[in-house]
XYZ file of C-alpha atoms in Angstrom:
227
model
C 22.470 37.894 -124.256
C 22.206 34.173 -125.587
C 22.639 33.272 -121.941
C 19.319 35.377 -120.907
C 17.546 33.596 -123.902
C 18.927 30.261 -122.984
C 18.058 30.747 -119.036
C 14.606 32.102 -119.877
C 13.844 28.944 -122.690
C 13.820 27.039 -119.169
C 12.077 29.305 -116.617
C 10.864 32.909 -116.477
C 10.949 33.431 -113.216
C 12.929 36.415 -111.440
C 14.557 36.871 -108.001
C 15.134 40.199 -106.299
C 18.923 40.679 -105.573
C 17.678 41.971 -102.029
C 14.174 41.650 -99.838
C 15.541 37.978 -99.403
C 15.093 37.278 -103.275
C 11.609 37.118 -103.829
C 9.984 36.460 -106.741
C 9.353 39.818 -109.065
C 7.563 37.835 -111.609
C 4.800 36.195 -109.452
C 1.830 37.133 -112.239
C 0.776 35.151 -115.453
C 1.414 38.837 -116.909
C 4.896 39.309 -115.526
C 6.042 36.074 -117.300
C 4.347 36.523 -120.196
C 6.308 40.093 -120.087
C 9.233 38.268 -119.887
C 8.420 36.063 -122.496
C 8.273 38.743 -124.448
C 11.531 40.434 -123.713
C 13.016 36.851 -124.704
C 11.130 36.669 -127.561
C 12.207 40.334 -128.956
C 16.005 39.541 -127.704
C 15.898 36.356 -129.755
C 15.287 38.672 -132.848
C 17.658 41.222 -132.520
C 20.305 39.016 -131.884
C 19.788 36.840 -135.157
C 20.241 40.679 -136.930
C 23.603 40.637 -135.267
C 24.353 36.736 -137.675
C 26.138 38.965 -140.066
C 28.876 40.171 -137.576
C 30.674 36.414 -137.753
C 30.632 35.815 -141.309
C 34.078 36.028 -142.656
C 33.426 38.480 -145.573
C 31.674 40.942 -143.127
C 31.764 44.341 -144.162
C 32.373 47.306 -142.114
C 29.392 48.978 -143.612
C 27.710 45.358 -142.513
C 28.840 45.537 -138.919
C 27.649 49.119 -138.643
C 23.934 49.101 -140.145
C 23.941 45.566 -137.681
C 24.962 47.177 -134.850
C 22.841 50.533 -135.235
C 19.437 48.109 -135.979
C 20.463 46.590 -132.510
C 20.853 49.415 -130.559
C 19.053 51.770 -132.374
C 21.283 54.620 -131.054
C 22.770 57.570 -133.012
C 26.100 56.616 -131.955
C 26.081 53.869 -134.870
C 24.433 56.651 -137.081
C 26.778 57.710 -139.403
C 25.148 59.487 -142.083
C 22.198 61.612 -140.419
C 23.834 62.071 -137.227
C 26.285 64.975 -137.125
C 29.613 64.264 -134.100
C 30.714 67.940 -132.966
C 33.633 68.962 -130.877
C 33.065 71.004 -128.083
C 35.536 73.658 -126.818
C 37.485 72.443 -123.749
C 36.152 69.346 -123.312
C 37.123 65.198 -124.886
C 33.385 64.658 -125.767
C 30.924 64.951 -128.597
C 27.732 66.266 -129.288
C 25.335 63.993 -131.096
C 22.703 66.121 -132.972
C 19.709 63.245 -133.696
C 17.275 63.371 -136.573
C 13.710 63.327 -135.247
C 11.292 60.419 -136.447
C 8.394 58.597 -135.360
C 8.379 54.985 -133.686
C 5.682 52.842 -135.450
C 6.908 49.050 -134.864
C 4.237 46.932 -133.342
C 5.778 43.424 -131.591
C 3.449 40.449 -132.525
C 3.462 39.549 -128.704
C 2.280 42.695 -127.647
C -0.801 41.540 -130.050
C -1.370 37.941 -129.552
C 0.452 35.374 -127.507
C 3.129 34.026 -129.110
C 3.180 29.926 -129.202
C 4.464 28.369 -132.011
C 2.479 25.201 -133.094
C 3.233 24.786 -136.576
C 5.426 26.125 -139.610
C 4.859 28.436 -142.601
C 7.054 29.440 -145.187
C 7.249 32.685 -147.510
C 8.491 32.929 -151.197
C 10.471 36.241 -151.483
C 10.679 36.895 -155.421
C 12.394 40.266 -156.777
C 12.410 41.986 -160.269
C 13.272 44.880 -161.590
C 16.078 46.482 -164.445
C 15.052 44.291 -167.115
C 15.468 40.869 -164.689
C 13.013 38.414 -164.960
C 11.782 37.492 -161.051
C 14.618 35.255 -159.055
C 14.152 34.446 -155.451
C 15.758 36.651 -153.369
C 19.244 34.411 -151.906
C 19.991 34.291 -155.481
C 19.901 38.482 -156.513
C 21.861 38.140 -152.800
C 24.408 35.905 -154.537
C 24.666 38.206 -157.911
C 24.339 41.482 -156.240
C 26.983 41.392 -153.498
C 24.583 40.463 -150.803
C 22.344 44.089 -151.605
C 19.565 44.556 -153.392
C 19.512 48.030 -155.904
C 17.255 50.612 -155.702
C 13.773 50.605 -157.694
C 13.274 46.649 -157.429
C 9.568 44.752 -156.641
C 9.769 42.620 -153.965
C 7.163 40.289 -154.280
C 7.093 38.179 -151.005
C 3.742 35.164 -150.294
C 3.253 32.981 -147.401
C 3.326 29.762 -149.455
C 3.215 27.166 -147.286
C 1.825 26.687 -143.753
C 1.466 23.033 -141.847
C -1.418 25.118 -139.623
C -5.080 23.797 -140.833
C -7.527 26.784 -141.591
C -8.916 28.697 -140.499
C -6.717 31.201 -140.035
C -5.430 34.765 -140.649
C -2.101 35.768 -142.144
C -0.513 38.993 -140.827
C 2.515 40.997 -142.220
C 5.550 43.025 -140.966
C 7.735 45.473 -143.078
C 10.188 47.171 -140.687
C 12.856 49.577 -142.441
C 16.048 49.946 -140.735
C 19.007 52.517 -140.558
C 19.784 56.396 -141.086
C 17.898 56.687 -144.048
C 14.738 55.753 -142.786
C 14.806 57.902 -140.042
C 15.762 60.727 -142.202
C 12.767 59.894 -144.436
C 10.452 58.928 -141.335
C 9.670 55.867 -142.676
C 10.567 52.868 -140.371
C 7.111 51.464 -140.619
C 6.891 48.293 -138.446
C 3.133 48.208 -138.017
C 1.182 44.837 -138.009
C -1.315 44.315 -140.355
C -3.603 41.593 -142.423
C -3.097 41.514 -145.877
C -3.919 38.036 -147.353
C -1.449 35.729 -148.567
C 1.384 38.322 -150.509
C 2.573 41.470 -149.877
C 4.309 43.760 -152.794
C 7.275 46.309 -151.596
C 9.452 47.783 -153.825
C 13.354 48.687 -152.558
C 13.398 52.198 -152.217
C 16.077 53.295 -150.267
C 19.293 51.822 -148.207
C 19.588 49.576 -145.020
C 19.200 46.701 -143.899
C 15.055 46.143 -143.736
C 13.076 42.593 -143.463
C 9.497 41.208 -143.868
C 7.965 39.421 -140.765
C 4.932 36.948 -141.669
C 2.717 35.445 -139.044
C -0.092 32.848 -138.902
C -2.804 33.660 -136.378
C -5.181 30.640 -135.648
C -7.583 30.762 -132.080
C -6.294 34.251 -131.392
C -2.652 32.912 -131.306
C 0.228 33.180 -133.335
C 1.093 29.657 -133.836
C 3.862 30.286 -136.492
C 6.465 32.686 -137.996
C 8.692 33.451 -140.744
C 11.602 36.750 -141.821
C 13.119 37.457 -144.722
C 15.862 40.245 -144.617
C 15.693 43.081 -147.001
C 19.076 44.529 -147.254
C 19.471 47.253 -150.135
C 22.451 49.042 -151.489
C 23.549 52.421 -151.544
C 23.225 53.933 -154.659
């Protein structure tokens, strides 16, 4: 996968394995398409970071693996495995949910000119508001249940005018069970308020839009506890 991202950074360009290898991408809107697909690969990938950290969990490695694939085989807690009778396979019963996530490049073209930045404070159980790395640092890398998290696009190099759009995707079992993955892209000024409602491992996307572009981006991962 870092080898598609890596060959498409140069060219986006693709041969047919037969009919003599012609082109398949020959359109501005086939290589924006697969600008796209590099652009969305790029992003799940960085959700799979937590996978070489030394003190990975196995809880980790699983709520990575099933916001990658997105497949019930990772599902552990809504999905129920059954035996069948005569046979060395399983039957995966699936929880039923809606797909909501938008992809900024399926909005605007994606061409990042300039940088932005986003505060990410939380509160909540009597603590005063501390930027999220360090609740990460007290809390064993999960945030509890019932916390505000306040996040605000503080800083941007990109001159105005411009819009700010926001993100909030929720990730894993539970959100599924609850229908509640969210993901849709919308404008909502400079800060956003959440509040950490149930487990998995979730994130905030914020994007600058300037000229009918989005010229810069920022995430912040979300990950909350069990209970």
């Amino acid at each position: 996968m870092e080898a598609i991202i890596k060959r498409l950074d140069v060219y986006t360009s693709v041969s047919a394995p037969v009919d003599d290898g012609r082109d398949l991408t020959p359109r501005k809107i086939d290589k924006k398409k697969m600008t796209n697909w590099k652009n969305r690969l790029k992003s799940k990938i960085e959700d799979l970071d937590v996978l070489f950290k030394d003190d990975c969990t196995e809880d980790e490695a699983i709520q990575a693996w099933y916001g990658f694939f997105n497949h019930a085989y990772w599902n552990q807690n809504t999905s129920s495995l059954e035996s069948t009778s005569n046979s060395n396979y399983y039957v995966v019963k699936v929880k039923s949910f809606a797909e909501t996530e938008q992809f900024i490049e399926d909005l605007y073209t994606y061409c990042p000119q300039y940088k932005c930045r986003i505060s990410c404070q939380v509160s909540g159980n009597g603590f005063r508001p501390k930027p999220i790395a360090q609740f990460m640092t007290m809390l064993s890398r999960y945030l509890p249940h019932n916390f505000e998290i306040r996040c605000e696009m503080e800083y941007t190099d990109c001159p105005p005018p411009y819009k700010i759009m926001w993100k909030v995707k929720n990730v894993g079992p539970e959100a599924e069970r609850r229908n509640m993955l969210r993901g849709q892209i919308f404008e909502k000024g400079d800060r956003i308020i959440e509040h950490s409602n149930f487990y998995g491992n979730h994130y905030i996307e914020c994007y600058i839009i300037k000229d009918e572009l989005c010229v810069a981006k920022q995430r912040v991962d979300i990950p909350i506890g069990r209970r």
